[in-house]
PDB file of C-alpha atoms and ligand atoms in Angstrom:
ATOM      1  CA  GLY A 674     -14.040  -0.792   4.480  1.00 67.00           C
ATOM      2  CA  GLY A 675     -13.195   0.799   7.829  1.00 93.00           C
ATOM      3  CA  GLU A 676     -12.729   4.505   8.461  1.00 98.00           C
ATOM      4  CA  VAL A 677      -9.118   5.538   9.032  1.00 98.00           C
ATOM      5  CA  ARG A 678      -8.464   8.660  11.057  1.00 98.00           C
ATOM      6  CA  PHE A 679      -5.238  10.432  11.988  1.00 98.00           C
ATOM      7  CA  GLU A 680      -5.705  12.759  14.959  1.00 98.00           C
ATOM      8  CA  GLY A 681      -2.950  15.249  15.765  1.00 98.00           C
ATOM      9  CA  VAL A 682      -0.350  12.676  14.787  1.00 98.00           C
ATOM     10  CA  ARG A 683       3.188  13.657  15.677  1.00 98.00           C
ATOM     11  CA  PHE A 684       6.153  11.418  15.196  1.00 98.00           C
ATOM     12  CA  ASP A 685       9.915  11.392  15.477  1.00 98.00           C
ATOM     13  CA  TYR A 686      12.300   8.451  15.091  1.00 98.00           C
ATOM     14  CA  ASP A 687      14.935   9.619  17.540  1.00 96.00           C
ATOM     15  CA  GLY A 688      13.240  11.740  20.228  1.00 95.00           C
ATOM     16  CA  LYS A 689      14.741  14.816  18.582  1.00 95.00           C
ATOM     17  CA  ARG A 690      13.903  15.664  15.004  1.00 97.00           C
ATOM     18  CA  PRO A 691      10.120  15.894  14.390  1.00 97.00           C
ATOM     19  CA  ILE A 692       9.144  14.017  11.214  1.00 98.00           C
ATOM     20  CA  LEU A 693       5.341  14.391  11.346  1.00 98.00           C
ATOM     21  CA  LYS A 694       4.168  17.628  12.931  1.00 98.00           C
ATOM     22  CA  GLY A 695       0.509  17.135  13.836  1.00 97.00           C
ATOM     23  CA  LEU A 696      -1.422  15.464  11.044  1.00 98.00           C
ATOM     24  CA  ASP A 697      -5.220  15.488  10.969  1.00 98.00           C
ATOM     25  CA  PHE A 698      -7.140  13.663   8.290  1.00 98.00           C
ATOM     26  CA  THR A 699      -9.888  11.112   7.829  1.00 98.00           C
ATOM     27  CA  VAL A 700     -10.307   8.527   5.115  1.00 98.00           C
ATOM     28  CA  PRO A 701     -14.010   7.675   5.146  1.00 97.00           C
ATOM     29  CA  ALA A 702     -14.838   3.979   4.807  1.00 97.00           C
ATOM     30  CA  GLY A 703     -14.442   2.840   1.224  1.00 96.00           C
ATOM     31  CA  ARG A 704     -12.886   6.101  -0.011  1.00 96.00           C
ATOM     32  CA  THR A 705      -9.401   6.850  -1.321  1.00 96.00           C
ATOM     33  CA  LEU A 706      -7.065   9.404   0.171  1.00 97.00           C
ATOM     34  CA  ALA A 707      -3.750  10.156  -1.467  1.00 96.00           C
ATOM     35  CA  ILE A 708      -0.752  11.763   0.148  1.00 97.00           C
ATOM     36  CA  VAL A 709       1.761  13.340  -2.187  1.00 96.00           C
ATOM     37  CA  GLY A 710       4.902  15.271  -1.475  1.00 95.00           C
ATOM     38  CA  PRO A 711       8.606  15.425  -2.120  1.00 94.00           C
ATOM     39  CA  SER A 712      11.044  12.780  -1.013  1.00 94.00           C
ATOM     40  CA  GLY A 713      11.668  13.046   2.729  1.00 96.00           C
ATOM     41  CA  ALA A 714       8.278  14.668   3.440  1.00 97.00           C
ATOM     42  CA  GLY A 715       7.235  11.775   5.688  1.00 97.00           C
ATOM     43  CA  LYS A 716       4.937   9.776   3.400  1.00 96.00           C
ATOM     44  CA  SER A 717       6.391   6.339   4.075  1.00 94.00           C
ATOM     45  CA  THR A 718       6.486   7.136   7.766  1.00 97.00           C
ATOM     46  CA  ILE A 719       2.702   7.596   7.651  1.00 97.00           C
ATOM     47  CA  ALA A 720       2.372   4.159   6.064  1.00 95.00           C
ATOM     48  CA  ARG A 721       4.651   2.619   8.698  1.00 95.00           C
ATOM     49  CA  LEU A 722       2.601   4.170  11.502  1.00 97.00           C
ATOM     50  CA  LEU A 723      -0.669   2.826  10.125  1.00 97.00           C
ATOM     51  CA  PHE A 724       0.815  -0.671  10.033  1.00 94.00           C
ATOM     52  CA  ARG A 725       2.357  -0.105  13.480  1.00 96.00           C
ATOM     53  CA  PHE A 726       5.973  -0.662  12.526  1.00 95.00           C
ATOM     54  CA  TYR A 727       6.255   2.337  14.856  1.00 97.00           C
ATOM     55  CA  ASP A 728       3.819   4.001  17.231  1.00 97.00           C
ATOM     56  CA  VAL A 729       2.884   7.666  17.120  1.00 98.00           C
ATOM     57  CA  THR A 730       4.806   9.966  19.458  1.00 98.00           C
ATOM     58  CA  ASP A 731       1.663  12.005  20.083  1.00 98.00           C
ATOM     59  CA  GLY A 732      -1.945  11.918  18.885  1.00 98.00           C
ATOM     60  CA  ALA A 733      -3.701   8.783  17.674  1.00 98.00           C
ATOM     61  CA  ILE A 734      -4.539   6.701  14.635  1.00 98.00           C
ATOM     62  CA  ARG A 735      -8.002   5.182  14.709  1.00 98.00           C
ATOM     63  CA  ILE A 736      -9.749   2.559  12.625  1.00 98.00           C
ATOM     64  CA  ASP A 737     -13.512   2.844  12.989  1.00 97.00           C
ATOM     65  CA  GLY A 738     -12.872   4.982  16.044  1.00 97.00           C
ATOM     66  CA  GLN A 739     -10.603   2.474  17.758  1.00 97.00           C
ATOM     67  CA  ASP A 740      -7.047   3.511  18.611  1.00 98.00           C
ATOM     68  CA  ILE A 741      -4.829   1.053  16.723  1.00 98.00           C
ATOM     69  CA  ARG A 742      -2.624   0.674  19.797  1.00 97.00           C
ATOM     70  CA  THR A 743      -5.502  -1.250  21.368  1.00 97.00           C
ATOM     71  CA  VAL A 744      -5.925  -3.565  18.362  1.00 96.00           C
ATOM     72  CA  SER A 745      -3.934  -6.805  18.259  1.00 95.00           C
ATOM     73  CA  GLN A 746      -1.119  -6.978  15.709  1.00 93.00           C
ATOM     74  CA  ALA A 747      -2.818  -9.998  14.157  1.00 93.00           C
ATOM     75  CA  SER A 748      -6.121  -8.272  13.483  1.00 94.00           C
ATOM     76  CA  LEU A 749      -4.395  -5.089  12.306  1.00 96.00           C
ATOM     77  CA  ARG A 750      -2.417  -7.157   9.810  1.00 93.00           C
ATOM     78  CA  ARG A 751      -5.587  -8.869   8.662  1.00 93.00           C
ATOM     79  CA  ALA A 752      -7.368  -5.549   8.209  1.00 96.00           C
ATOM     80  CA  ILE A 753      -4.693  -3.913   6.080  1.00 96.00           C
ATOM     81  CA  GLY A 754      -3.372  -5.038   2.720  1.00 95.00           C
ATOM     82  CA  ILE A 755      -0.173  -3.455   1.480  1.00 94.00           C
ATOM     83  CA  VAL A 756       1.157  -2.994  -2.006  1.00 94.00           C
ATOM     84  CA  PRO A 757       4.690  -1.644  -1.588  1.00 92.00           C
ATOM     85  CA  GLN A 758       6.973  -0.069  -4.180  1.00 91.00           C
ATOM     86  CA  ASP A 759       8.900  -3.283  -4.706  1.00 90.00           C
ATOM     87  CA  THR A 760       7.184  -6.523  -3.926  1.00 91.00           C
ATOM     88  CA  VAL A 761       9.560  -9.078  -2.489  1.00 89.00           C
ATOM     89  CA  LEU A 762       8.748 -12.646  -3.484  1.00 90.00           C
ATOM     90  CA  PHE A 763       9.402 -15.696  -1.348  1.00 87.00           C
ATOM     91  CA  ASN A 764      11.223 -18.714  -2.599  1.00 84.00           C
ATOM     92  CA  ASP A 765       8.130 -20.649  -3.428  1.00 86.00           C
ATOM     93  CA  THR A 766       5.700 -20.768  -6.339  1.00 89.00           C
ATOM     94  CA  ILE A 767       3.967 -17.599  -7.509  1.00 92.00           C
ATOM     95  CA  GLY A 768       0.724 -19.246  -6.351  1.00 94.00           C
ATOM     96  CA  TYR A 769       2.141 -19.641  -2.850  1.00 93.00           C
ATOM     97  CA  ASN A 770       3.246 -16.017  -2.991  1.00 93.00           C
ATOM     98  CA  ILE A 771      -0.303 -15.008  -3.884  1.00 95.00           C
ATOM     99  CA  ALA A 772      -1.723 -17.057  -1.024  1.00 94.00           C
ATOM    100  CA  TYR A 773       0.704 -15.536   1.468  1.00 89.00           C
ATOM    101  CA  GLY A 774      -1.274 -14.220   4.420  1.00 78.00           C
ATOM    102  CA  ARG A 775      -4.156 -16.554   3.665  1.00 85.00           C
ATOM    103  CA  PRO A 776      -2.633 -20.038   3.868  1.00 79.00           C
ATOM    104  CA  ASP A 777      -6.168 -21.459   4.050  1.00 89.00           C
ATOM    105  CA  ALA A 778      -7.130 -20.033   0.642  1.00 91.00           C
ATOM    106  CA  ASP A 779      -8.319 -22.726  -1.743  1.00 92.00           C
ATOM    107  CA  PRO A 780      -6.660 -23.185  -5.141  1.00 91.00           C
ATOM    108  CA  GLU A 781      -9.749 -21.882  -6.913  1.00 94.00           C
ATOM    109  CA  THR A 782      -9.612 -18.561  -5.062  1.00 95.00           C
ATOM    110  CA  ILE A 783      -5.929 -18.231  -5.879  1.00 95.00           C
ATOM    111  CA  ALA A 784      -6.503 -19.051  -9.538  1.00 95.00           C
ATOM    112  CA  GLU A 785      -9.310 -16.491  -9.714  1.00 95.00           C
ATOM    113  CA  ALA A 786      -7.191 -13.768  -8.121  1.00 95.00           C
ATOM    114  CA  ALA A 787      -4.317 -14.576 -10.471  1.00 96.00           C
ATOM    115  CA  GLN A 788      -6.745 -14.272 -13.374  1.00 95.00           C
ATOM    116  CA  LEU A 789      -8.056 -10.881 -12.224  1.00 94.00           C
ATOM    117  CA  ALA A 790      -4.543  -9.578 -11.676  1.00 95.00           C
ATOM    118  CA  GLN A 791      -3.450 -11.026 -15.041  1.00 94.00           C
ATOM    119  CA  ILE A 792      -0.635 -13.135 -13.649  1.00 94.00           C
ATOM    120  CA  ALA A 793      -2.335 -16.516 -14.107  1.00 94.00           C
ATOM    121  CA  PRO A 794       0.216 -18.091 -16.494  1.00 92.00           C
ATOM    122  CA  PHE A 795       2.894 -17.848 -13.794  1.00 92.00           C
ATOM    123  CA  VAL A 796       1.076 -19.440 -10.860  1.00 92.00           C
ATOM    124  CA  GLU A 797       2.946 -22.751 -10.961  1.00 89.00           C
ATOM    125  CA  GLN A 798       6.324 -21.138 -11.528  1.00 88.00           C
ATOM    126  CA  LEU A 799       9.087 -20.285  -9.116  1.00 86.00           C
ATOM    127  CA  PRO A 800      10.503 -16.769  -8.822  1.00 84.00           C
ATOM    128  CA  ASP A 801      14.006 -15.772  -9.788  1.00 78.00           C
ATOM    129  CA  GLY A 802      16.761 -16.832  -7.412  1.00 67.00           C
ATOM    130  CA  TYR A 803      15.056 -20.097  -6.617  1.00 62.00           C
ATOM    131  CA  ASP A 804      17.566 -22.849  -7.047  1.00 60.00           C
ATOM    132  CA  THR A 805      16.532 -26.338  -6.130  1.00 58.00           C
ATOM    133  CA  MET A 806      18.842 -29.265  -5.574  1.00 55.00           C
ATOM    134  CA  VAL A 807      17.759 -30.668  -8.920  1.00 54.00           C
ATOM    135  CA  GLY A 808      19.019 -27.520 -10.588  1.00 58.00           C
ATOM    136  CA  GLU A 809      15.649 -25.986 -11.362  1.00 65.00           C
ATOM    137  CA  ARG A 810      15.921 -22.260 -12.054  1.00 69.00           C
ATOM    138  CA  GLY A 811      13.369 -19.630 -11.222  1.00 75.00           C
ATOM    139  CA  LEU A 812      11.544 -17.205 -13.471  1.00 81.00           C
ATOM    140  CA  LYS A 813      12.567 -13.565 -13.585  1.00 84.00           C
ATOM    141  CA  LEU A 814       9.482 -11.383 -13.161  1.00 88.00           C
ATOM    142  CA  SER A 815       9.440  -7.751 -14.282  1.00 90.00           C
ATOM    143  CA  GLY A 816       8.532  -4.991 -11.829  1.00 92.00           C
ATOM    144  CA  GLY A 817       5.013  -4.856 -13.257  1.00 93.00           C
ATOM    145  CA  GLU A 818       4.564  -8.607 -12.929  1.00 94.00           C
ATOM    146  CA  LYS A 819       5.696  -8.490  -9.314  1.00 94.00           C
ATOM    147  CA  GLN A 820       3.115  -5.780  -8.643  1.00 94.00           C
ATOM    148  CA  ARG A 821       0.514  -8.043 -10.230  1.00 95.00           C
ATOM    149  CA  VAL A 822       1.491 -10.741  -7.741  1.00 96.00           C
ATOM    150  CA  ALA A 823       0.979  -8.185  -4.957  1.00 95.00           C
ATOM    151  CA  ILE A 824      -2.420  -7.257  -6.417  1.00 96.00           C
ATOM    152  CA  ALA A 825      -3.479 -10.910  -6.635  1.00 96.00           C
ATOM    153  CA  ARG A 826      -2.317 -11.341  -3.033  1.00 96.00           C
ATOM    154  CA  THR A 827      -4.517  -8.412  -2.024  1.00 95.00           C
ATOM    155  CA  ILE A 828      -7.528  -9.846  -3.826  1.00 95.00           C
ATOM    156  CA  VAL A 829      -7.077 -13.161  -1.961  1.00 96.00           C
ATOM    157  CA  LYS A 830      -6.523 -11.426   1.357  1.00 95.00           C
ATOM    158  CA  ASP A 831      -9.558  -9.188   0.772  1.00 94.00           C
ATOM    159  CA  PRO A 832      -8.731  -6.590   3.442  1.00 95.00           C
ATOM    160  CA  PRO A 833     -11.080  -3.677   4.210  1.00 97.00           C
ATOM    161  CA  ILE A 834      -8.130  -1.265   4.158  1.00 97.00           C
ATOM    162  CA  LEU A 835      -5.520  -0.889   1.459  1.00 97.00           C
ATOM    163  CA  LEU A 836      -2.175   0.827   1.808  1.00 96.00           C
ATOM    164  CA  LEU A 837      -0.399   1.684  -1.419  1.00 95.00           C
ATOM    165  CA  ASP A 838       3.115   2.936  -0.742  1.00 93.00           C
ATOM    166  CA  GLU A 839       4.607   4.222  -4.005  1.00 92.00           C
ATOM    167  CA  ALA A 840       3.066   1.122  -5.554  1.00 92.00           C
ATOM    168  CA  THR A 841       3.742   2.186  -9.149  1.00 92.00           C
ATOM    169  CA  SER A 842       6.705   4.518  -8.811  1.00 89.00           C
ATOM    170  CA  ALA A 843       9.315   1.926  -9.796  1.00 89.00           C
ATOM    171  CA  LEU A 844       7.561   1.182 -13.092  1.00 91.00           C
ATOM    172  CA  ASP A 845       7.893   2.642 -16.571  1.00 91.00           C
ATOM    173  CA  THR A 846       5.060   4.929 -17.689  1.00 90.00           C
ATOM    174  CA  HIS A 847       3.213   2.342 -19.744  1.00 90.00           C
ATOM    175  CA  THR A 848       3.332  -0.355 -17.060  1.00 92.00           C
ATOM    176  CA  GLU A 849       2.512   2.233 -14.432  1.00 92.00           C
ATOM    177  CA  ARG A 850      -0.769   3.091 -16.142  1.00 90.00           C
ATOM    178  CA  ASP A 851      -1.637  -0.570 -16.401  1.00 91.00           C
ATOM    179  CA  ILE A 852      -0.932  -1.328 -12.763  1.00 92.00           C
ATOM    180  CA  GLN A 853      -2.672   1.866 -11.662  1.00 92.00           C
ATOM    181  CA  ALA A 854      -5.821   0.753 -13.427  1.00 91.00           C
ATOM    182  CA  ALA A 855      -5.629  -2.644 -11.725  1.00 92.00           C
ATOM    183  CA  LEU A 856      -5.064  -0.993  -8.353  1.00 93.00           C
ATOM    184  CA  GLU A 857      -8.057   1.256  -8.899  1.00 92.00           C
ATOM    185  CA  ARG A 858     -10.223  -1.804  -9.472  1.00 92.00           C
ATOM    186  CA  VAL A 859      -8.907  -3.589  -6.421  1.00 94.00           C
ATOM    187  CA  SER A 860      -9.380  -0.492  -4.248  1.00 95.00           C
ATOM    188  CA  GLN A 861     -13.096  -0.360  -5.053  1.00 94.00           C
ATOM    189  CA  GLY A 862     -15.017  -0.703  -1.819  1.00 94.00           C
ATOM    190  CA  ARG A 863     -11.872  -0.582   0.329  1.00 96.00           C
ATOM    191  CA  THR A 864     -10.610   2.308   2.393  1.00 97.00           C
ATOM    192  CA  THR A 865      -7.452   3.224   0.527  1.00 97.00           C
ATOM    193  CA  LEU A 866      -4.520   5.295   1.678  1.00 97.00           C
ATOM    194  CA  MET A 867      -2.074   5.884  -1.120  1.00 96.00           C
ATOM    195  CA  VAL A 868       1.270   7.543  -0.918  1.00 95.00           C
ATOM    196  CA  ALA A 869       3.087   8.830  -3.985  1.00 93.00           C
ATOM    197  CA  HIS A 870       5.445  11.567  -4.983  1.00 87.00           C
ATOM    198  CA  ARG A 871       3.694  12.673  -8.139  1.00 86.00           C
ATOM    199  CA  LEU A 872       0.260  14.263  -8.362  1.00 87.00           C
ATOM    200  CA  SER A 873      -0.263  12.656 -11.766  1.00 83.00           C
ATOM    201  CA  THR A 874      -0.437   9.164 -10.234  1.00 84.00           C
ATOM    202  CA  VAL A 875      -3.302   9.935  -7.851  1.00 86.00           C
ATOM    203  CA  VAL A 876      -5.857  11.452 -10.223  1.00 83.00           C
ATOM    204  CA  GLY A 877      -8.749   9.291  -9.038  1.00 85.00           C
ATOM    205  CA  ALA A 878      -8.378   9.917  -5.289  1.00 93.00           C
ATOM    206  CA  ASP A 879     -11.352  11.367  -3.403  1.00 94.00           C
ATOM    207  CA  GLU A 880      -8.999  13.676  -1.550  1.00 96.00           C
ATOM    208  CA  ILE A 881      -5.324  14.531  -1.914  1.00 96.00           C
ATOM    209  CA  LEU A 882      -3.100  15.902   0.828  1.00 97.00           C
ATOM    210  CA  VAL A 883       0.142  17.601  -0.065  1.00 96.00           C
ATOM    211  CA  LEU A 884       2.733  16.873   2.572  1.00 97.00           C
ATOM    212  CA  ASP A 885       5.902  18.905   2.995  1.00 97.00           C
ATOM    213  CA  ARG A 886       8.402  18.361   5.804  1.00 97.00           C
ATOM    214  CA  GLY A 887       5.858  16.588   7.952  1.00 98.00           C
ATOM    215  CA  GLU A 888       3.047  19.087   7.491  1.00 98.00           C
ATOM    216  CA  ILE A 889      -0.061  19.168   5.326  1.00 97.00           C
ATOM    217  CA  VAL A 890       0.368  22.264   3.183  1.00 96.00           C
ATOM    218  CA  GLU A 891      -2.589  21.778   0.822  1.00 96.00           C
ATOM    219  CA  ARG A 892      -5.594  19.546   0.408  1.00 96.00           C
ATOM    220  CA  GLY A 893      -8.264  19.049  -2.214  1.00 94.00           C
ATOM    221  CA  ARG A 894      -9.241  17.012  -5.219  1.00 93.00           C
ATOM    222  CA  HIS A 895      -6.893  16.595  -8.152  1.00 90.00           C
ATOM    223  CA  ALA A 896      -8.514  19.288 -10.324  1.00 89.00           C
ATOM    224  CA  GLU A 897      -8.583  21.764  -7.443  1.00 91.00           C
ATOM    225  CA  LEU A 898      -4.907  21.295  -6.709  1.00 90.00           C
ATOM    226  CA  LEU A 899      -4.021  21.655 -10.391  1.00 87.00           C
ATOM    227  CA  ALA A 900      -6.072  24.853 -10.650  1.00 87.00           C
ATOM    228  CA  ARG A 901      -4.301  26.354  -7.652  1.00 84.00           C
ATOM    229  CA  ASN A 902      -0.779  25.551  -8.816  1.00 74.00           C
TER     230      ASN A 902
HETATM  231  P1  ADP B 842       9.059  10.031   2.166  1.00 77.75           P
HETATM  232  O1  ADP B 842       8.391   8.708   2.170  1.00 77.75           O
HETATM  233  O2  ADP B 842       8.113  11.187   2.017  1.00 77.75           O
HETATM  234  O3  ADP B 842      10.193  10.123   1.212  1.00 77.75           O
HETATM  235  P2  ADP B 842      10.021   9.212   4.788  1.00 77.75           P
HETATM  236  O4  ADP B 842       8.811   9.008   5.602  1.00 77.75           O
HETATM  237  O5  ADP B 842      10.714   8.024   4.234  1.00 77.75           O
HETATM  238  O6  ADP B 842       9.704  10.282   3.634  1.00 77.75           O
HETATM  239  O7  ADP B 842      11.097  10.034   5.625  1.00 77.75           O
HETATM  240  C1  ADP B 842      10.772  11.243   6.323  1.00 77.75           C
HETATM  241  C2  ADP B 842      11.975  11.679   7.120  1.00 77.75           C
HETATM  242  O8  ADP B 842      12.231  10.698   8.128  1.00 77.75           O
HETATM  243  C3  ADP B 842      13.244  11.806   6.305  1.00 77.75           C
HETATM  244  O9  ADP B 842      13.954  12.932   6.762  1.00 77.75           O
HETATM  245  C4  ADP B 842      14.002  10.537   6.635  1.00 77.75           C
HETATM  246  O10 ADP B 842      15.392  10.767   6.570  1.00 77.75           O
HETATM  247  C5  ADP B 842      13.567  10.253   8.042  1.00 77.75           C
HETATM  248  N1  ADP B 842      13.587   8.804   8.334  1.00 77.75           N
HETATM  249  C6  ADP B 842      12.958   7.842   7.622  1.00 77.75           C
HETATM  250  N2  ADP B 842      13.145   6.629   8.191  1.00 77.75           N
HETATM  251  C7  ADP B 842      13.921   6.835   9.293  1.00 77.75           C
HETATM  252  C8  ADP B 842      14.469   5.987  10.290  1.00 77.75           C
HETATM  253  N3  ADP B 842      14.242   4.669  10.290  1.00 77.75           N
HETATM  254  N4  ADP B 842      15.218   6.566  11.260  1.00 77.75           N
HETATM  255  C9  ADP B 842      15.450   7.886  11.276  1.00 77.75           C
HETATM  256  N5  ADP B 842      14.969   8.747  10.358  1.00 77.75           N
HETATM  257  C10 ADP B 842      14.204   8.234   9.377  1.00 77.75           C
HETATM  258  P1  ADP B 843     -17.617  -8.729  -8.881  1.00 77.75           P
HETATM  259  O1  ADP B 843     -18.186  -8.910 -10.250  1.00 77.75           O
HETATM  260  O2  ADP B 843     -18.038  -9.755  -7.884  1.00 77.75           O
HETATM  261  O3  ADP B 843     -17.730  -7.300  -8.375  1.00 77.75           O
HETATM  262  P2  ADP B 843     -15.055  -8.268  -9.974  1.00 77.75           P
HETATM  263  O4  ADP B 843     -14.707  -9.113 -11.119  1.00 77.75           O
HETATM  264  O5  ADP B 843     -15.532  -6.880 -10.245  1.00 77.75           O
HETATM  265  O6  ADP B 843     -16.059  -9.019  -9.022  1.00 77.75           O
HETATM  266  O7  ADP B 843     -13.761  -8.133  -9.048  1.00 77.75           O
HETATM  267  C1  ADP B 843     -13.537  -8.836  -7.863  1.00 77.75           C
HETATM  268  C2  ADP B 843     -12.449  -8.103  -7.124  1.00 77.75           C
HETATM  269  O8  ADP B 843     -11.275  -8.034  -7.920  1.00 77.75           O
HETATM  270  C3  ADP B 843     -12.846  -6.670  -6.838  1.00 77.75           C
HETATM  271  O9  ADP B 843     -12.266  -6.270  -5.612  1.00 77.75           O
HETATM  272  C4  ADP B 843     -12.255  -5.923  -7.989  1.00 77.75           C
HETATM  273  O10 ADP B 843     -12.001  -4.588  -7.613  1.00 77.75           O
HETATM  274  C5  ADP B 843     -10.981  -6.691  -8.259  1.00 77.75           C
HETATM  275  N1  ADP B 843     -10.590  -6.671  -9.685  1.00 77.75           N
HETATM  276  C6  ADP B 843     -11.372  -6.818 -10.757  1.00 77.75           C
HETATM  277  N2  ADP B 843     -10.668  -6.817 -11.897  1.00 77.75           N
HETATM  278  C7  ADP B 843      -9.386  -6.655 -11.538  1.00 77.75           C
HETATM  279  C8  ADP B 843      -8.142  -6.572 -12.245  1.00 77.75           C
HETATM  280  N3  ADP B 843      -8.056  -6.665 -13.566  1.00 77.75           N
HETATM  281  N4  ADP B 843      -7.018  -6.417 -11.525  1.00 77.75           N
HETATM  282  C9  ADP B 843      -7.068  -6.332 -10.214  1.00 77.75           C
HETATM  283  N5  ADP B 843      -8.188  -6.402  -9.494  1.00 77.75           N
HETATM  284  C10 ADP B 843      -9.334  -6.566 -10.133  1.00 77.75           C
END
């Protein structure tokens, strides 16, 4: 994995209201950093900046020391795998959805990833909403199953950096635990930045930052934060 570093990152959407007010943190290569905080704190904005949906207003984001503004969009997108809160599926087979981002992936790789993510029985199927001219209907996947598709996609893509943006927050508690365990396996060996609103979902992180209104108000490991609060 590559090292991800935020250096004095400030950001606003409109040139007026500051959203991120000078963030400094490093995710060492292969480690997991979690950012937790209430809704509106700026967590998703951090994720959007790392993927360069927006550029920082001030400061810099670096991957292995290189300012991401000097990295091509294509290689940035190759380097980072994202598991969002709700995975949106394309109107094609689940297998195609898993291969998305790696159109050159061979069927064996896709099958293996589907197996690891425990979504293998669905690979040949079409997602819900798919309506062919012959009247074929798609399969309705649950939230957990859609996250498994996203996990399989990540395994195929094999990026050094993983961005988990509220990846389990739309799931019921039982499914959440299941998907969390799968995400922990897939994050092994990758630099992982995870964003969540509850401390209980980021137990395994190497470091946790508590974000409030665009500022880091606490940092530590899970047990340390629990002991202090
Ligand atoms: P979180 O993920 O912690 O809930 P966000 O990063 O989504 O927080 O939002 C942080 C702040 O930025 C909020 O006040 C939100 O209203 C604002 N915000 C988010 N997206 C936009 C946008 N596209 N334009 C303007 N303001 C935004
Ligand atoms: P190896 O034996 O070569 O280490 P693994 O079977 O451990 O391979 O896993 C290969 C990749 O898939 C690793 O990135 C691992 O973290 C991930 N992985 C393993 N099991 C699962 C699972 N059940 N769900 C999601 N990802 C998994």
